[in-house]
Amino acid sequence: MTRPEVWLVRHGETEWSRDGRHTSRTDLDLTAVGEAQARALAPLLDGVRFDLVLASPRRRSQATAALLGYPDPVVDPDAAEWDYGDYEGRTSDEIQADVPDWRIWTHPVPGGETAVEVAARADRLVARLGAEGGERALVVAHGHVLRVLASRWLDQPAGFGVHLLLGTATLSVLGWDRGSRVVDRWNARPPAPTESGGGAAAPPP
């Protein structure tokens, strides 16, 4: 087992992520905005060497990886998004009209995965990263599964992910401090372009 630094990228915008619709199995493409987001994020990875690049089986993740400069990631089913079951395609407001105060972190998902099941997948990812990640690995996947992955990296339950907001086309880094797993950076975005379109992307703070 090694102690890799793990870089996480959430895929760029899709129509459903833009509209707040829960998206797991539905295999959507990136919007034009999502493609632009991924291209804008790419300079943050320039010159960084990864010993392992993993991506979800979904097109939106693999397309994001390609736009970051990794057209042939290793596809890992454990990096797929939380299966939303009967709530696929619905917004939180629509679900809460039927189940007041519903949240993915605290309530059942009929026909979908439990938090325990998603945590088990995240644990397998952590184990694979430790075995194959070398010095540094990249995982391109989805909002909820990456929040669970970070929670399990910290030895926290899946529900800890409620505290880890994660936008589309963002970069996060999981690392180490004196042998303990830590969050080094979270939810970093490239700087907004200037009005003239100039300005190079800088490393996240």
mmCIF file of C-alpha atoms in Angstrom:
data_model
loop_
_atom_site.group_PDB
_atom_site.id
_atom_site.type_symbol
_atom_site.label_atom_id
_atom_site.label_comp_id
_atom_site.label_asym_id
_atom_site.label_seq_id
_atom_site.Cartn_x
_atom_site.Cartn_y
_atom_site.Cartn_z
ATOM 1 C CA MET A 1 0.000 0.000 0.000
ATOM 2 C CA THR A 2 1.191 3.505 -0.841
ATOM 3 C CA ARG A 3 0.125 6.950 0.310
ATOM 4 C CA PRO A 4 -0.966 8.617 -2.928
ATOM 5 C CA GLU A 5 -2.126 12.172 -3.245
ATOM 6 C CA VAL A 6 -5.615 11.854 -4.775
ATOM 7 C CA TRP A 7 -6.976 14.559 -7.062
ATOM 8 C CA LEU A 8 -10.747 14.592 -7.546
ATOM 9 C CA VAL A 9 -12.606 16.263 -10.409
ATOM 10 C CA ARG A 10 -16.364 16.460 -10.658
ATOM 11 C CA HIS A 11 -17.531 16.340 -14.275
ATOM 12 C CA GLY A 12 -18.664 19.469 -16.099
ATOM 13 C CA GLU A 13 -22.225 20.688 -16.419
ATOM 14 C CA THR A 14 -24.979 18.567 -17.987
ATOM 15 C CA GLU A 15 -28.562 19.646 -18.629
ATOM 16 C CA TRP A 16 -29.708 17.815 -15.524
ATOM 17 C CA SER A 17 -26.961 19.066 -13.223
ATOM 18 C CA ARG A 18 -27.740 22.589 -14.425
ATOM 19 C CA ASP A 19 -31.412 22.086 -13.574
ATOM 20 C CA GLY A 20 -30.816 20.351 -10.229
ATOM 21 C CA ARG A 21 -32.149 16.978 -11.387
ATOM 22 C CA HIS A 22 -30.696 13.894 -9.727
ATOM 23 C CA THR A 23 -28.596 12.047 -12.303
ATOM 24 C CA SER A 24 -27.055 8.647 -11.752
ATOM 25 C CA ARG A 25 -27.657 5.943 -14.384
ATOM 26 C CA THR A 26 -28.894 8.357 -17.066
ATOM 27 C CA ASP A 27 -25.942 8.759 -19.433
ATOM 28 C CA LEU A 28 -25.973 12.426 -20.382
ATOM 29 C CA ASP A 29 -23.433 14.365 -22.410
ATOM 30 C CA LEU A 30 -21.832 17.574 -21.230
ATOM 31 C CA THR A 31 -23.453 20.816 -22.299
ATOM 32 C CA ALA A 32 -21.385 23.361 -24.209
ATOM 33 C CA VAL A 33 -20.928 25.119 -20.879
ATOM 34 C CA GLY A 34 -19.777 21.860 -19.293
ATOM 35 C CA GLU A 35 -17.191 21.355 -22.025
ATOM 36 C CA ALA A 36 -15.933 24.903 -21.537
ATOM 37 C CA GLN A 37 -15.748 24.340 -17.780
ATOM 38 C CA ALA A 38 -13.588 21.254 -18.254
ATOM 39 C CA ARG A 39 -11.268 23.054 -20.671
ATOM 40 C CA ALA A 40 -10.912 25.922 -18.200
ATOM 41 C CA LEU A 41 -10.020 23.459 -15.443
ATOM 42 C CA ALA A 42 -7.357 21.702 -17.521
ATOM 43 C CA PRO A 43 -4.554 24.249 -16.847
ATOM 44 C CA LEU A 44 -4.757 23.417 -13.139
ATOM 45 C CA LEU A 45 -3.530 19.928 -14.035
ATOM 46 C CA ASP A 46 -0.806 21.011 -16.484
ATOM 47 C CA GLY A 47 2.525 19.421 -15.665
ATOM 48 C CA VAL A 48 1.042 17.143 -13.001
ATOM 49 C CA ARG A 49 1.944 13.468 -13.361
ATOM 50 C CA PHE A 50 -0.649 10.862 -12.389
ATOM 51 C CA ASP A 51 0.225 7.210 -11.874
ATOM 52 C CA LEU A 52 -3.455 6.230 -12.125
ATOM 53 C CA VAL A 53 -6.425 7.973 -13.743
ATOM 54 C CA LEU A 54 -9.862 6.582 -12.892
ATOM 55 C CA ALA A 55 -13.224 7.656 -14.269
ATOM 56 C CA SER A 56 -16.849 6.701 -13.823
ATOM 57 C CA PRO A 57 -18.495 4.592 -16.526
ATOM 58 C CA ARG A 58 -20.705 7.555 -17.482
ATOM 59 C CA ARG A 59 -20.031 9.627 -20.610
ATOM 60 C CA ARG A 60 -20.048 12.917 -18.712
ATOM 61 C CA SER A 61 -17.113 11.805 -16.575
ATOM 62 C CA GLN A 62 -15.105 10.272 -19.409
ATOM 63 C CA ALA A 63 -15.677 13.346 -21.596
ATOM 64 C CA THR A 64 -14.446 15.561 -18.778
ATOM 65 C CA ALA A 65 -11.350 13.381 -18.374
ATOM 66 C CA ALA A 66 -10.658 13.648 -22.096
ATOM 67 C CA LEU A 67 -10.967 17.444 -22.021
ATOM 68 C CA LEU A 68 -8.509 17.489 -19.125
ATOM 69 C CA GLY A 69 -6.035 15.616 -21.325
ATOM 70 C CA TYR A 70 -6.792 12.024 -20.300
ATOM 71 C CA PRO A 71 -8.767 10.397 -23.136
ATOM 72 C CA ASP A 72 -8.197 6.828 -21.918
ATOM 73 C CA PRO A 73 -8.934 6.707 -18.186
ATOM 74 C CA VAL A 74 -9.372 3.431 -16.365
ATOM 75 C CA VAL A 75 -13.128 2.988 -15.998
ATOM 76 C CA ASP A 76 -14.130 1.895 -12.500
ATOM 77 C CA PRO A 77 -17.791 1.063 -11.771
ATOM 78 C CA ASP A 78 -17.218 1.991 -8.132
ATOM 79 C CA ALA A 79 -16.798 5.624 -9.261
ATOM 80 C CA ALA A 80 -20.367 5.739 -10.641
ATOM 81 C CA GLU A 81 -22.775 8.187 -9.065
ATOM 82 C CA TRP A 82 -25.043 7.249 -6.145
ATOM 83 C CA ASP A 83 -27.935 5.305 -7.676
ATOM 84 C CA TYR A 84 -31.002 7.477 -7.149
ATOM 85 C CA GLY A 85 -33.484 4.742 -8.016
ATOM 86 C CA ASP A 86 -37.032 6.087 -8.270
ATOM 87 C CA TYR A 87 -35.740 9.622 -7.748
ATOM 88 C CA GLU A 88 -33.706 9.616 -10.962
ATOM 89 C CA GLY A 89 -34.355 12.814 -12.908
ATOM 90 C CA ARG A 90 -36.265 14.523 -10.089
ATOM 91 C CA THR A 91 -35.241 17.692 -8.270
ATOM 92 C CA SER A 92 -34.979 17.898 -4.490
ATOM 93 C CA ASP A 93 -38.016 20.208 -4.430
ATOM 94 C CA GLU A 94 -40.074 17.640 -6.332
ATOM 95 C CA ILE A 95 -39.012 14.845 -3.986
ATOM 96 C CA GLN A 96 -39.658 16.968 -0.895
ATOM 97 C CA ALA A 97 -43.198 17.639 -2.092
ATOM 98 C CA ASP A 98 -43.791 13.929 -1.415
ATOM 99 C CA VAL A 99 -41.267 13.422 1.415
ATOM 100 C CA PRO A 100 -40.847 16.616 3.472
ATOM 101 C CA ASP A 101 -37.249 17.375 4.502
ATOM 102 C CA TRP A 102 -35.898 14.601 2.274
ATOM 103 C CA ARG A 103 -32.134 14.624 1.729
ATOM 104 C CA ILE A 104 -29.949 12.010 0.095
ATOM 105 C CA TRP A 105 -27.741 11.960 3.199
ATOM 106 C CA THR A 106 -30.443 11.124 5.708
ATOM 107 C CA HIS A 107 -33.400 9.497 3.938
ATOM 108 C CA PRO A 108 -34.042 6.281 2.000
ATOM 109 C CA VAL A 109 -33.824 6.208 -1.795
ATOM 110 C CA PRO A 110 -36.545 3.859 -3.075
ATOM 111 C CA GLY A 111 -35.156 1.541 -5.732
ATOM 112 C CA GLY A 112 -31.672 3.024 -5.313
ATOM 113 C CA GLU A 113 -28.605 2.666 -3.128
ATOM 114 C CA THR A 114 -28.266 3.159 0.584
ATOM 115 C CA ALA A 115 -25.551 5.338 2.079
ATOM 116 C CA VAL A 116 -23.905 2.169 3.407
ATOM 117 C CA GLU A 117 -23.741 0.693 -0.108
ATOM 118 C CA VAL A 118 -22.205 3.844 -1.566
ATOM 119 C CA ALA A 119 -19.711 3.946 1.306
ATOM 120 C CA ALA A 120 -18.695 0.369 0.506
ATOM 121 C CA ARG A 121 -17.949 1.396 -3.075
ATOM 122 C CA ALA A 122 -15.949 4.365 -1.818
ATOM 123 C CA ASP A 123 -13.975 2.068 0.464
ATOM 124 C CA ARG A 124 -13.080 -0.097 -2.525
ATOM 125 C CA LEU A 125 -11.899 3.014 -4.362
ATOM 126 C CA VAL A 126 -9.747 4.044 -1.397
ATOM 127 C CA ALA A 127 -8.242 0.544 -1.321
ATOM 128 C CA ARG A 128 -7.550 0.593 -5.060
ATOM 129 C CA LEU A 129 -5.969 4.034 -4.845
ATOM 130 C CA GLY A 130 -3.715 2.797 -2.064
ATOM 131 C CA ALA A 131 -2.697 -0.268 -4.053
ATOM 132 C CA GLU A 132 -2.335 1.269 -7.531
ATOM 133 C CA GLY A 133 -2.228 5.053 -7.093
ATOM 134 C CA GLY A 134 1.534 5.422 -6.846
ATOM 135 C CA GLU A 135 2.477 8.935 -5.814
ATOM 136 C CA ARG A 136 -0.557 10.667 -7.292
ATOM 137 C CA ALA A 137 -3.906 9.576 -8.746
ATOM 138 C CA LEU A 138 -6.817 11.335 -10.459
ATOM 139 C CA VAL A 139 -10.494 10.381 -10.101
ATOM 140 C CA VAL A 140 -13.038 11.995 -12.451
ATOM 141 C CA ALA A 141 -16.545 11.262 -11.265
ATOM 142 C CA HIS A 142 -19.726 12.737 -9.758
ATOM 143 C CA GLY A 143 -20.778 15.036 -6.963
ATOM 144 C CA HIS A 144 -22.291 12.696 -4.398
ATOM 145 C CA VAL A 145 -19.935 9.759 -4.865
ATOM 146 C CA LEU A 146 -16.908 12.056 -4.595
ATOM 147 C CA ARG A 147 -18.294 13.578 -1.415
ATOM 148 C CA VAL A 148 -18.695 10.075 0.004
ATOM 149 C CA LEU A 149 -15.202 9.144 -1.170
ATOM 150 C CA ALA A 150 -13.748 12.146 0.654
ATOM 151 C CA SER A 151 -15.735 11.241 3.762
ATOM 152 C CA ARG A 152 -14.416 7.692 3.761
ATOM 153 C CA TRP A 153 -10.877 8.984 3.090
ATOM 154 C CA LEU A 154 -11.288 10.822 6.406
ATOM 155 C CA ASP A 155 -12.717 7.689 8.093
ATOM 156 C CA GLN A 156 -16.090 9.419 8.415
ATOM 157 C CA PRO A 157 -19.499 7.921 7.561
ATOM 158 C CA ALA A 158 -21.013 8.634 4.172
ATOM 159 C CA GLY A 159 -23.339 11.212 5.730
ATOM 160 C CA PHE A 160 -20.355 13.460 6.485
ATOM 161 C CA GLY A 161 -20.532 14.359 2.796
ATOM 162 C CA VAL A 162 -23.392 16.743 3.598
ATOM 163 C CA HIS A 163 -20.679 19.162 4.754
ATOM 164 C CA LEU A 164 -18.619 18.917 1.548
ATOM 165 C CA LEU A 165 -20.216 21.091 -1.119
ATOM 166 C CA LEU A 166 -18.906 20.199 -4.571
ATOM 167 C CA GLY A 167 -19.676 22.116 -7.767
ATOM 168 C CA THR A 168 -19.385 20.944 -11.353
ATOM 169 C CA ALA A 169 -15.925 21.052 -12.932
ATOM 170 C CA THR A 170 -14.123 21.588 -9.649
ATOM 171 C CA LEU A 171 -10.823 20.251 -8.357
ATOM 172 C CA SER A 172 -10.236 18.811 -4.903
ATOM 173 C CA VAL A 173 -7.150 17.139 -3.451
ATOM 174 C CA LEU A 174 -6.958 14.477 -0.760
ATOM 175 C CA GLY A 175 -3.601 14.033 0.886
ATOM 176 C CA TRP A 176 -1.651 13.203 4.003
ATOM 177 C CA ASP A 177 -0.325 14.949 7.084
ATOM 178 C CA ARG A 178 2.033 12.981 9.355
ATOM 179 C CA GLY A 179 0.429 9.710 8.370
ATOM 180 C CA SER A 180 -3.184 10.896 8.659
ATOM 181 C CA ARG A 181 -5.440 11.261 5.637
ATOM 182 C CA VAL A 182 -6.553 14.865 5.141
ATOM 183 C CA VAL A 183 -8.339 17.174 2.724
ATOM 184 C CA ASP A 184 -5.692 19.414 1.175
ATOM 185 C CA ARG A 185 -7.936 21.451 -1.176
ATOM 186 C CA TRP A 186 -11.646 21.390 -1.821
ATOM 187 C CA ASN A 187 -14.051 22.619 -4.514
ATOM 188 C CA ALA A 188 -11.409 24.728 -6.281
ATOM 189 C CA ARG A 189 -12.312 26.472 -9.519
ATOM 190 C CA PRO A 190 -10.148 28.138 -12.142
ATOM 191 C CA PRO A 191 -10.156 31.938 -12.025
ATOM 192 C CA ALA A 192 -12.854 33.618 -14.083
ATOM 193 C CA PRO A 193 -11.617 34.851 -17.465
ATOM 194 C CA THR A 194 -11.062 38.553 -17.912
ATOM 195 C CA GLU A 195 -13.420 40.529 -20.128
ATOM 196 C CA SER A 196 -10.857 40.338 -22.935
ATOM 197 C CA GLY A 197 -10.619 36.578 -22.501
ATOM 198 C CA GLY A 198 -7.037 36.757 -21.268
ATOM 199 C CA GLY A 199 -5.545 35.619 -18.032
ATOM 200 C CA ALA A 200 -3.917 32.292 -17.343
ATOM 201 C CA ALA A 201 -5.346 29.858 -14.862
ATOM 202 C CA ALA A 202 -3.460 29.705 -11.581
ATOM 203 C CA PRO A 203 -3.117 26.768 -9.198
ATOM 204 C CA PRO A 204 -5.945 26.485 -6.672
ATOM 205 C CA PRO A 205 -5.256 28.073 -3.287
#
